[in-house]
Short mmCIF file of C-alpha atoms in Angstrom, two decimals:
data_model
loop_
_atom_site.label_atom_id
_atom_site.label_comp_id
_atom_site.label_asym_id
_atom_site.label_seq_id
_atom_site.Cartn_x
_atom_site.Cartn_y
_atom_site.Cartn_z
CA MET E 26 -15.50 -59.91 -99.46
CA SER E 27 -16.85 -58.30 -96.39
CA VAL E 28 -18.34 -59.63 -93.12
CA ARG E 29 -21.89 -58.50 -92.34
CA GLN E 30 -22.58 -57.23 -88.81
CA SER E 31 -25.51 -59.69 -88.32
CA ASP E 32 -23.17 -62.67 -88.82
CA VAL E 33 -21.06 -61.89 -85.81
CA MET E 34 -22.92 -59.57 -83.50
CA LYS E 35 -24.11 -62.29 -81.21
CA GLU E 36 -20.61 -63.78 -80.68
CA ALA E 37 -18.68 -60.45 -80.47
CA PRO E 38 -20.92 -57.50 -79.78
CA CYS E 39 -19.43 -54.25 -80.95
CA THR E 40 -18.55 -51.74 -78.24
CA ASN E 41 -18.72 -48.77 -80.67
CA GLN E 42 -21.77 -46.83 -81.88
CA SER E 43 -24.31 -48.84 -83.70
CA LEU E 44 -23.41 -47.51 -87.08
CA SER E 45 -19.87 -48.74 -86.87
CA ASN E 46 -18.63 -51.54 -89.11
CA TYR E 47 -15.86 -52.48 -86.64
CA LEU E 48 -17.42 -55.65 -85.30
CA TRP E 49 -15.00 -56.65 -82.52
CA ASP E 50 -13.67 -55.18 -79.30
CA ASP E 51 -10.44 -53.14 -79.37
CA ALA E 52 -11.56 -51.10 -82.39
CA PRO E 53 -9.73 -48.04 -83.57
CA ASP E 54 -9.87 -45.31 -80.88
CA GLU E 55 -11.97 -42.36 -81.85
CA ASN E 56 -9.68 -40.11 -79.76
CA LYS E 57 -6.83 -40.81 -82.02
CA TRP E 58 -8.44 -39.36 -85.13
CA ALA E 59 -10.44 -36.51 -83.45
CA ASP E 60 -7.67 -33.93 -83.83
CA CYS E 61 -6.97 -34.71 -87.59
CA VAL E 62 -8.09 -31.85 -89.73
CA HIS E 63 -6.68 -33.34 -92.97
CA CYS E 64 -4.16 -30.39 -93.36
CA GLY E 65 -1.69 -32.39 -95.40
CA MET E 66 1.32 -31.58 -93.25
CA CYS E 67 1.93 -35.37 -93.10
CA LEU E 68 2.05 -35.96 -96.82
CA GLU E 69 5.75 -35.28 -97.53
CA SER E 70 6.72 -37.59 -94.62
CA CYS E 71 4.94 -40.64 -95.89
CA PRO E 72 7.09 -43.10 -98.00
CA THR E 73 4.11 -44.80 -99.64
CA TYR E 74 2.48 -41.53 -100.58
CA GLU E 75 5.88 -40.54 -102.08
CA GLN E 76 5.77 -43.68 -104.22
CA THR E 77 2.17 -43.66 -105.31
CA GLY E 78 0.87 -40.07 -105.00
CA GLN E 79 -2.51 -41.65 -104.02
CA GLU E 80 -4.53 -40.08 -101.28
CA GLN E 81 -5.59 -43.52 -99.79
CA HIS E 82 -1.89 -44.28 -99.32
CA SER E 83 -1.26 -41.06 -97.36
CA PRO E 84 -1.65 -40.79 -93.54
CA ARG E 85 -4.58 -38.41 -93.73
CA GLY E 86 -6.21 -40.66 -96.29
CA ARG E 87 -5.79 -43.73 -94.09
CA VAL E 88 -7.25 -41.82 -91.12
CA HIS E 89 -10.18 -40.83 -93.25
CA LEU E 90 -10.80 -44.46 -94.25
CA ILE E 91 -10.50 -45.71 -90.63
CA LYS E 92 -12.95 -43.04 -89.48
CA SER E 93 -15.44 -43.80 -92.39
CA VAL E 94 -15.59 -47.50 -91.25
CA ALA E 95 -16.39 -46.32 -87.68
CA GLU E 96 -19.21 -44.11 -89.08
CA GLY E 97 -20.68 -46.96 -91.10
CA LYS E 98 -19.76 -45.38 -94.53
CA LEU E 99 -17.28 -48.21 -95.40
CA GLU E 100 -16.99 -51.88 -94.59
CA VAL E 101 -13.98 -53.92 -93.60
CA ASN E 102 -13.18 -55.36 -96.99
CA GLU E 103 -10.28 -55.71 -99.42
CA GLN E 104 -10.58 -52.05 -100.55
CA PHE E 105 -10.12 -50.97 -96.96
CA MET E 106 -7.43 -53.59 -96.21
CA ASP E 107 -5.03 -52.62 -98.99
CA PRO E 108 -4.24 -49.10 -97.94
CA VAL E 109 -4.14 -50.11 -94.24
CA ASN E 110 -1.72 -52.93 -94.82
CA GLN E 111 0.39 -51.00 -97.27
CA CYS E 112 1.33 -48.59 -94.46
CA LEU E 113 4.87 -49.00 -93.19
CA ASP E 114 3.76 -47.91 -89.67
CA CYS E 115 6.90 -45.84 -89.52
CA ARG E 116 5.44 -43.10 -87.37
CA ALA E 117 6.93 -40.31 -89.49
CA CYS E 118 3.58 -38.80 -90.01
CA THR E 119 3.00 -38.39 -86.30
CA THR E 120 6.34 -36.56 -86.01
CA ALA E 121 5.25 -34.20 -88.84
CA CYS E 122 1.67 -33.72 -87.53
CA PRO E 123 1.04 -30.46 -85.68
CA ALA E 124 -1.72 -32.24 -83.61
CA ASP E 125 0.41 -35.45 -82.90
CA VAL E 126 -2.30 -37.66 -84.40
CA ASP E 127 -1.32 -41.23 -83.54
CA VAL E 128 -1.71 -42.75 -87.02
CA GLY E 129 0.42 -45.73 -86.17
CA GLY E 130 -1.88 -46.71 -83.33
CA LEU E 131 -4.87 -46.33 -85.50
CA ILE E 132 -3.27 -48.51 -88.24
CA GLU E 133 -2.50 -51.23 -85.75
CA GLU E 134 -6.01 -51.24 -84.27
CA ALA E 135 -7.48 -51.32 -87.80
CA ARG E 136 -5.36 -54.26 -88.68
CA GLY E 137 -6.66 -56.03 -85.65
CA GLN E 138 -10.22 -55.63 -87.08
CA ILE E 139 -9.07 -56.72 -90.51
CA ARG E 140 -7.47 -59.89 -89.25
CA GLN E 141 -10.66 -61.00 -87.51
CA ALA E 142 -12.96 -59.97 -90.42
CA MET E 143 -10.70 -61.53 -93.09
CA PRO E 144 -8.49 -64.17 -91.48
CA LEU E 145 -5.63 -65.54 -93.39
CA LYS E 146 -6.35 -68.93 -94.99
CA GLY E 147 -4.58 -71.55 -96.93
CA TRP E 148 -0.73 -71.40 -97.04
CA LYS E 149 -0.63 -67.81 -95.92
CA GLY E 150 -2.60 -68.75 -92.76
CA ARG E 151 -0.45 -71.82 -92.07
CA LEU E 152 2.84 -69.75 -92.60
CA SER E 153 1.59 -66.95 -90.32
CA LYS E 154 0.62 -69.48 -87.61
CA PHE E 155 3.95 -71.17 -87.86
CA PHE E 156 6.05 -68.01 -87.36
CA LEU E 157 3.87 -65.91 -85.18
CA GLU E 158 2.39 -68.56 -82.88
CA ASP E 159 4.59 -71.62 -83.07
CA LEU E 160 8.12 -70.22 -83.48
CA PHE E 161 8.66 -66.61 -82.29
CA PRO E 162 7.07 -66.85 -78.83
CA HIS E 163 9.28 -70.00 -78.00
CA HIS E 164 12.93 -69.34 -77.55
CA ASN E 165 13.90 -73.04 -77.39
CA ARG E 166 12.26 -73.55 -80.78
CA LEU E 167 14.02 -70.47 -82.07
CA HIS E 168 17.30 -71.77 -80.88
CA THR E 169 16.68 -75.01 -82.71
CA PHE E 170 15.78 -73.03 -85.83
CA GLY E 171 18.96 -71.09 -85.45
CA GLY E 172 20.89 -74.38 -85.15
CA VAL E 173 19.40 -75.43 -88.52
CA LEU E 174 20.46 -72.12 -90.10
CA LYS E 175 23.92 -72.49 -88.57
CA PHE E 176 24.25 -76.06 -90.10
CA TYR E 177 23.02 -74.65 -93.42
CA GLN E 178 25.89 -72.06 -93.35
CA LYS E 179 28.63 -74.24 -91.96
CA SER E 180 28.01 -77.55 -93.70
CA GLY E 181 28.60 -76.30 -97.25
CA MET E 182 24.98 -76.53 -98.05
CA GLN E 183 24.71 -72.79 -98.46
CA LYS E 184 27.47 -72.72 -101.01
CA LEU E 185 25.94 -75.63 -102.90
CA VAL E 186 22.48 -74.00 -102.98
CA ARG E 187 23.94 -70.81 -104.30
CA HIS E 188 26.42 -72.43 -106.77
CA THR E 189 23.88 -74.64 -108.33
CA GLY E 190 21.30 -71.97 -108.59
CA LEU E 191 18.74 -73.79 -106.45
CA ILE E 192 18.37 -70.60 -104.48
CA ASN E 193 16.57 -69.02 -107.42
CA VAL E 194 13.48 -71.14 -106.86
CA MET E 195 12.66 -68.61 -104.13
CA PRO E 196 11.08 -65.21 -104.85
CA ASN E 197 13.72 -62.48 -105.66
CA HIS E 198 13.18 -60.65 -102.34
CA LEU E 199 13.92 -63.82 -100.32
CA VAL E 200 16.98 -64.50 -102.47
CA GLU E 201 18.19 -61.06 -101.57
CA MET E 202 17.63 -61.68 -97.90
CA GLU E 203 19.51 -65.01 -98.00
CA SER E 204 22.46 -63.33 -99.73
CA ILE E 205 23.11 -61.03 -96.73
CA MET E 206 22.13 -63.40 -94.01
CA PRO E 207 24.34 -62.85 -90.90
CA GLU E 208 26.46 -65.66 -89.59
CA VAL E 209 24.43 -67.47 -86.99
CA LYS E 210 26.30 -67.79 -83.66
CA VAL E 211 25.46 -68.95 -80.09
CA PRO E 212 22.47 -66.99 -78.58
CA VAL E 213 23.39 -65.16 -75.45
CA ARG E 214 20.55 -66.89 -73.58
CA GLN E 215 22.43 -70.03 -74.19
CA LYS E 216 25.89 -68.67 -73.63
CA PHE E 217 24.94 -67.02 -70.30
CA LYS E 218 22.32 -69.57 -69.22
CA ASP E 219 24.29 -70.59 -66.05
CA GLU E 220 24.89 -67.04 -64.90
CA LYS E 221 22.08 -65.46 -62.84
CA VAL E 222 24.00 -62.13 -62.94
CA ILE E 223 26.59 -61.15 -65.42
CA LYS E 224 28.90 -59.09 -63.19
CA ALA E 225 30.03 -55.53 -63.95
CA LYS E 226 33.62 -55.20 -64.96
CA LYS E 227 34.05 -51.74 -63.39
CA GLU E 228 32.72 -50.11 -60.22
CA GLU E 229 29.13 -51.18 -59.92
CA LYS E 230 26.37 -48.73 -60.71
CA GLY E 231 23.56 -51.10 -60.36
CA THR E 232 21.75 -53.94 -62.06
CA VAL E 233 19.73 -53.85 -65.35
CA ALA E 234 17.63 -56.51 -67.02
CA PHE E 235 18.19 -57.29 -70.76
CA LEU E 236 15.55 -58.04 -73.39
CA THR E 237 17.36 -60.44 -75.77
CA GLY E 238 14.51 -60.46 -78.28
CA CYS E 239 13.49 -63.42 -80.51
CA ILE E 240 15.00 -63.18 -83.94
CA MET E 241 17.59 -60.77 -82.43
CA ASP E 242 19.18 -63.42 -80.29
CA VAL E 243 19.31 -65.93 -83.17
CA MET E 244 20.44 -63.82 -86.09
CA PHE E 245 22.25 -61.03 -84.24
CA SER E 246 23.61 -62.69 -81.02
CA ASP E 247 26.86 -60.93 -81.64
CA ILE E 248 25.01 -57.51 -81.15
CA ASN E 249 23.42 -58.84 -77.95
CA GLU E 250 26.80 -59.89 -76.75
CA SER E 251 28.28 -56.48 -77.58
CA THR E 252 25.43 -54.89 -75.64
CA ILE E 253 26.18 -56.91 -72.60
CA ASN E 254 29.89 -56.14 -72.91
CA VAL E 255 29.26 -52.42 -73.10
CA LEU E 256 26.81 -52.51 -70.19
CA THR E 257 29.13 -54.49 -67.91
CA HIS E 258 32.17 -52.37 -68.94
CA ASN E 259 30.31 -49.33 -67.71
CA GLY E 260 29.49 -50.67 -64.26
CA ASN E 261 26.24 -52.51 -64.86
CA ASN E 262 25.35 -56.02 -63.64
CA VAL E 263 23.19 -57.61 -66.20
CA THR E 264 20.40 -60.14 -65.74
CA ILE E 265 18.62 -62.13 -68.47
CA PRO E 266 15.22 -63.19 -67.13
CA GLU E 267 14.52 -66.68 -68.28
CA GLN E 268 10.77 -66.23 -68.77
CA GLN E 269 11.00 -63.33 -71.17
CA THR E 270 9.63 -63.86 -74.69
CA CYS E 271 9.10 -62.13 -78.03
CA CYS E 272 7.93 -58.50 -77.61
CA GLY E 273 4.98 -59.03 -79.88
CA ALA E 274 5.75 -56.24 -82.26
CA LEU E 275 5.49 -58.55 -85.35
CA HIS E 276 2.20 -59.86 -84.11
CA VAL E 277 0.70 -56.47 -83.53
CA HIS E 278 1.91 -55.12 -86.85
CA ALA E 279 0.19 -58.17 -88.45
CA GLY E 280 -3.07 -57.49 -86.65
CA ASP E 281 -2.74 -60.43 -84.13
CA ARG E 282 -3.42 -58.23 -81.12
CA LYS E 283 -4.58 -61.28 -79.01
CA THR E 284 -1.22 -62.96 -79.21
CA GLY E 285 0.45 -59.50 -78.78
CA ARG E 286 -1.37 -59.12 -75.44
CA LYS E 287 -0.44 -62.70 -74.36
CA LEU E 288 3.24 -62.08 -75.03
CA ALA E 289 3.02 -58.62 -73.36
CA LYS E 290 1.61 -60.23 -70.18
CA GLN E 291 4.41 -62.75 -70.15
CA ASN E 292 7.04 -60.03 -70.43
CA ILE E 293 5.47 -57.89 -67.78
CA GLU E 294 5.58 -60.85 -65.42
CA ALA E 295 9.10 -61.77 -66.43
CA PHE E 296 10.58 -58.32 -65.73
CA LYS E 297 8.40 -57.36 -62.72
CA ASP E 298 11.44 -57.48 -60.32
CA ALA E 299 13.66 -55.38 -62.58
CA ASP E 300 14.33 -51.72 -61.95
CA LYS E 301 15.49 -51.01 -65.51
CA VAL E 302 15.02 -53.00 -68.73
CA ILE E 303 17.48 -52.39 -71.58
CA VAL E 304 16.60 -53.00 -75.19
CA ASN E 305 18.97 -52.70 -78.20
CA ALA E 306 16.30 -53.13 -80.92
CA ALA E 307 14.25 -50.07 -81.82
CA GLY E 308 11.23 -51.98 -82.81
CA CYS E 309 11.12 -54.03 -79.58
CA GLY E 310 11.55 -50.84 -77.46
CA CYS E 311 8.79 -48.97 -79.31
CA MET E 312 6.38 -51.99 -78.99
CA ILE E 313 6.94 -52.26 -75.17
CA LYS E 314 6.43 -48.56 -74.87
CA ASP E 315 3.03 -49.10 -76.58
CA TYR E 316 2.05 -52.02 -74.25
CA PRO E 317 -0.39 -49.78 -72.33
CA GLU E 318 -2.28 -49.17 -75.62
CA LEU E 319 -2.84 -52.92 -75.98
CA PHE E 320 -4.65 -52.97 -72.62
CA ARG E 321 -6.70 -49.73 -72.95
CA GLU E 322 -9.82 -51.78 -72.30
CA ASP E 323 -8.38 -53.67 -69.32
CA PRO E 324 -7.54 -51.15 -66.49
CA GLU E 325 -5.74 -53.75 -64.34
CA TRP E 326 -3.27 -54.80 -67.02
CA LYS E 327 -3.00 -51.31 -68.44
CA GLU E 328 -1.60 -50.10 -65.11
CA LYS E 329 0.88 -52.98 -65.08
CA ALA E 330 1.86 -52.22 -68.65
CA GLU E 331 2.38 -48.56 -67.81
CA GLU E 332 4.70 -49.55 -64.90
CA PHE E 333 6.62 -51.88 -67.08
CA SER E 334 7.05 -49.55 -70.13
CA ALA E 335 8.36 -46.82 -67.93
CA LYS E 336 11.26 -49.08 -66.90
CA VAL E 337 12.27 -49.87 -70.53
CA GLU E 338 14.97 -47.89 -72.24
CA ASP E 339 16.99 -48.15 -75.45
CA VAL E 340 20.61 -48.93 -74.72
CA SER E 341 21.84 -45.75 -76.37
CA LYS E 342 19.70 -43.46 -74.30
CA TYR E 343 20.53 -45.40 -71.09
CA LEU E 344 24.26 -45.01 -71.63
CA HIS E 345 23.90 -41.42 -72.65
CA ASP E 346 21.89 -40.52 -69.52
CA THR E 347 23.73 -42.55 -66.94
CA GLY E 348 27.20 -41.91 -68.34
CA TYR E 349 29.67 -44.17 -70.18
CA GLU E 350 33.45 -44.34 -70.45
CA LYS E 351 34.71 -42.69 -73.58
CA PRO E 352 37.03 -45.13 -75.39
CA ARG E 353 40.65 -44.21 -75.98
CA SER E 354 41.40 -46.44 -79.01
CA GLU E 355 40.59 -45.38 -82.53
CA ILE E 356 38.06 -46.91 -84.89
CA ASN E 357 39.23 -45.15 -87.99
CA THR E 358 36.29 -45.02 -90.35
CA ARG E 359 33.93 -42.69 -92.18
CA LEU E 360 30.35 -43.53 -91.43
CA THR E 361 26.81 -42.22 -91.66
CA TYR E 362 23.91 -42.81 -89.29
CA HIS E 363 20.37 -44.04 -90.25
CA ASP E 364 17.65 -43.22 -87.75
CA ALA E 365 15.53 -46.37 -87.26
CA CYS E 366 11.85 -45.26 -87.44
CA HIS E 367 10.93 -46.71 -84.13
CA LEU E 368 13.81 -45.13 -82.49
CA ALA E 369 13.49 -41.54 -83.92
CA HIS E 370 9.75 -41.30 -84.49
CA GLY E 371 8.60 -43.99 -82.09
CA GLN E 372 10.76 -43.14 -79.03
CA GLY E 373 12.18 -39.72 -79.83
CA ILE E 374 15.77 -40.88 -79.60
CA ARG E 375 18.03 -39.11 -82.25
CA GLU E 376 21.06 -37.42 -80.64
CA GLU E 377 21.98 -40.05 -78.14
CA PRO E 378 23.41 -42.70 -80.63
CA ARG E 379 25.03 -40.06 -82.60
CA ASN E 380 26.82 -38.66 -79.61
CA ILE E 381 28.02 -42.15 -78.71
CA LEU E 382 29.51 -42.64 -82.17
CA LEU E 383 31.18 -39.11 -82.10
CA ASP E 384 32.79 -40.03 -78.78
CA ILE E 385 34.72 -42.89 -80.44
CA PRO E 386 38.17 -41.65 -81.59
CA GLY E 387 38.72 -41.91 -85.21
CA VAL E 388 35.12 -41.94 -86.25
CA GLU E 389 34.16 -39.35 -88.86
CA MET E 390 30.41 -38.95 -89.26
CA VAL E 391 29.01 -37.84 -92.61
CA HIS E 392 25.47 -36.43 -92.59
CA MET E 393 22.77 -38.52 -94.33
CA PRO E 394 19.99 -36.46 -95.92
CA ASN E 395 16.59 -37.63 -94.72
CA ALA E 396 18.25 -39.86 -92.14
CA ASP E 397 14.94 -40.67 -90.44
CA ARG E 398 13.22 -41.70 -93.68
CA CYS E 399 12.03 -45.37 -93.55
CA CYS E 400 14.24 -48.02 -95.19
CA GLY E 401 11.32 -50.27 -96.03
CA SER E 402 12.01 -53.02 -93.52
CA ALA E 403 9.16 -52.29 -91.13
CA GLY E 404 9.10 -55.58 -89.24
CA ILE E 405 8.31 -58.25 -91.95
CA TYR E 406 6.96 -55.53 -94.43
CA ASN E 407 9.75 -56.27 -96.82
CA ILE E 408 8.52 -59.92 -96.91
CA THR E 409 4.84 -59.22 -97.14
CA ASN E 410 5.09 -56.16 -99.37
CA PRO E 411 8.32 -56.65 -101.31
CA GLU E 412 7.54 -54.35 -104.18
CA MET E 413 6.77 -51.36 -102.10
CA ALA E 414 9.52 -52.14 -99.70
CA GLY E 415 11.93 -52.25 -102.58
CA ALA E 416 10.83 -48.92 -103.95
CA VAL E 417 11.22 -47.36 -100.45
CA LEU E 418 14.66 -48.90 -100.10
CA GLU E 419 15.77 -47.57 -103.47
CA SER E 420 14.71 -44.06 -102.38
CA LYS E 421 16.56 -44.49 -99.03
CA MET E 422 19.81 -45.63 -100.70
CA GLN E 423 19.83 -42.47 -102.85
CA ASN E 424 20.34 -40.60 -99.64
CA VAL E 425 23.20 -42.69 -98.27
CA PRO E 426 26.51 -40.82 -98.98
CA ASP E 427 28.78 -42.62 -101.36
CA ASP E 428 32.02 -41.81 -99.49
CA VAL E 429 31.37 -43.78 -96.23
CA GLU E 430 32.62 -47.18 -95.17
CA MET E 431 29.88 -47.96 -92.68
CA ILE E 432 26.24 -47.29 -92.04
CA SER E 433 25.30 -47.30 -88.35
CA MET E 434 21.84 -47.83 -86.85
CA GLY E 435 20.03 -49.23 -83.89
CA ASN E 436 17.58 -51.87 -85.24
CA PRO E 437 18.14 -55.34 -86.65
CA GLY E 438 15.38 -55.16 -89.34
CA CYS E 439 16.92 -51.95 -90.63
CA MET E 440 20.32 -53.59 -90.64
CA LEU E 441 19.09 -56.41 -92.94
CA GLN E 442 17.21 -54.13 -95.18
CA MET E 443 20.20 -51.63 -95.53
CA ALA E 444 22.59 -54.55 -96.18
CA ILE E 445 20.31 -55.60 -99.03
CA GLY E 446 20.42 -52.04 -100.35
CA ALA E 447 24.19 -51.86 -100.12
CA ARG E 448 24.55 -55.11 -102.02
CA LYS E 449 21.82 -54.41 -104.60
CA TYR E 450 23.20 -51.05 -105.54
CA GLY E 451 26.81 -51.87 -105.68
CA ARG E 452 27.97 -50.40 -102.33
CA ASN E 453 30.82 -51.76 -100.24
CA GLN E 454 29.53 -50.28 -97.04
CA LYS E 455 29.35 -52.35 -93.88
CA VAL E 456 26.14 -52.16 -91.88
CA VAL E 457 26.74 -52.07 -88.13
CA HIS E 458 24.84 -51.50 -84.87
CA THR E 459 25.92 -48.43 -82.91
CA ILE E 460 26.72 -50.53 -79.82
CA GLN E 461 28.96 -52.71 -81.85
CA LEU E 462 31.30 -49.84 -82.66
CA LEU E 463 31.55 -48.85 -78.95
CA ASP E 464 32.29 -52.44 -77.99
CA TRP E 465 35.03 -52.77 -80.62
CA ALA E 466 36.61 -49.62 -79.33
CA TYR E 467 36.53 -50.95 -75.80
CA GLN E 468 38.14 -54.26 -76.98
CA LYS E 469 40.95 -52.30 -78.57
CA ASP E 470 41.47 -50.48 -75.29
CA ALA E 471 41.68 -53.79 -73.48
CA GLN E 472 44.20 -55.15 -76.04
CA SER E 473 46.33 -52.04 -75.63
CA GLU E 474 46.27 -52.33 -71.84
CA GLN E 475 47.24 -55.99 -72.04
CA GLY E 476 50.07 -55.13 -74.42
CA ARG E 477 51.44 -52.54 -72.00
CA GLY E 478 51.10 -55.10 -69.20
CA ASP E 479 53.08 -57.71 -71.22
CA ASP E 480 55.82 -55.15 -71.75
#
């Protein structure tokens, strides 16, 4: 079903040319597709094209469809929605493109139009509203949700549900996710709620603000704590602004750009006094770097977004650029490194985390072919598009070396997806965040020093 222009023009006049079938403001930007000559250099980089071999599921095919709607040749309907929503938004095509065509930006803008033309209804609409509007933007509710998950894990309920087979009432992809669910611990926003500044452990370099994330602080609070430990160990005071919220990545990926802008404004205000903002989740960092794009039709907020995004840096790059203490203790392990899409393709960060890993004594790194190939996580893509996500994951796992004990990366969504892959395909590899390994080495250093002191 499609929406006719006459039905909505009075309420939401189109700012594009009269032929366009994009009916709302913030339509896909013509400047983004202007340089695409459909050369095909992007084809081999695209995981969905690799799986289907279909032109509409390739980057250039999607660009052509998005342009065709703007020219009035196609409408925003289900035939348009499917290839746009099947995109992983991994940005690999932009890396491969000689003209740097921003396919990811076009996809997100097109999804914004789809969401307004074809809003989710029924249980899908209610579920989307619950997570994207009622849960993720509210850290107190998230902490309550985390408490429920912790009770589920600690009370014996999880064992009962698994042992009795009750878990199998859920779809297979959700059963897989439950099977690798991390142990829920205390969020750092609760643990450090009474500390305005978490003091540096070494000679002070300065003060940084830390974005704790939404799901990150509930499901991966141990990684957040490791990040704080590493930052303070290397002379950084750390603040956790109370008014910060979800970065909005999941909302924008889902086409809810209105809520994405609302969350972006809240974060811009929350971090306005910070000189540097540290992020340890590739998806969050990439989203914040894209904040100016959300406000391209609002000059005042675009300027604020540009100032904010310039202050944001992934923790691996920040440590690499400002210097960090190389640990002395060994973490004896063979590992391989997976490039999270929104770290490698979205932010251009590749060598910094690898260098950190190589500076840890005892770490032997094994090269992963196609290390920057998407794992299929892509925010909540592995929930909304489980079949394609599973096929992409299978392809990814074929590239993971057999003879490694760990797989390191810098994004929580990738960690969950790769953990599913390791379990599903009979691997015993532990999935870890790069900063965790550095923190563990520092902890061993501290234990060694304490041992010498006791002697």
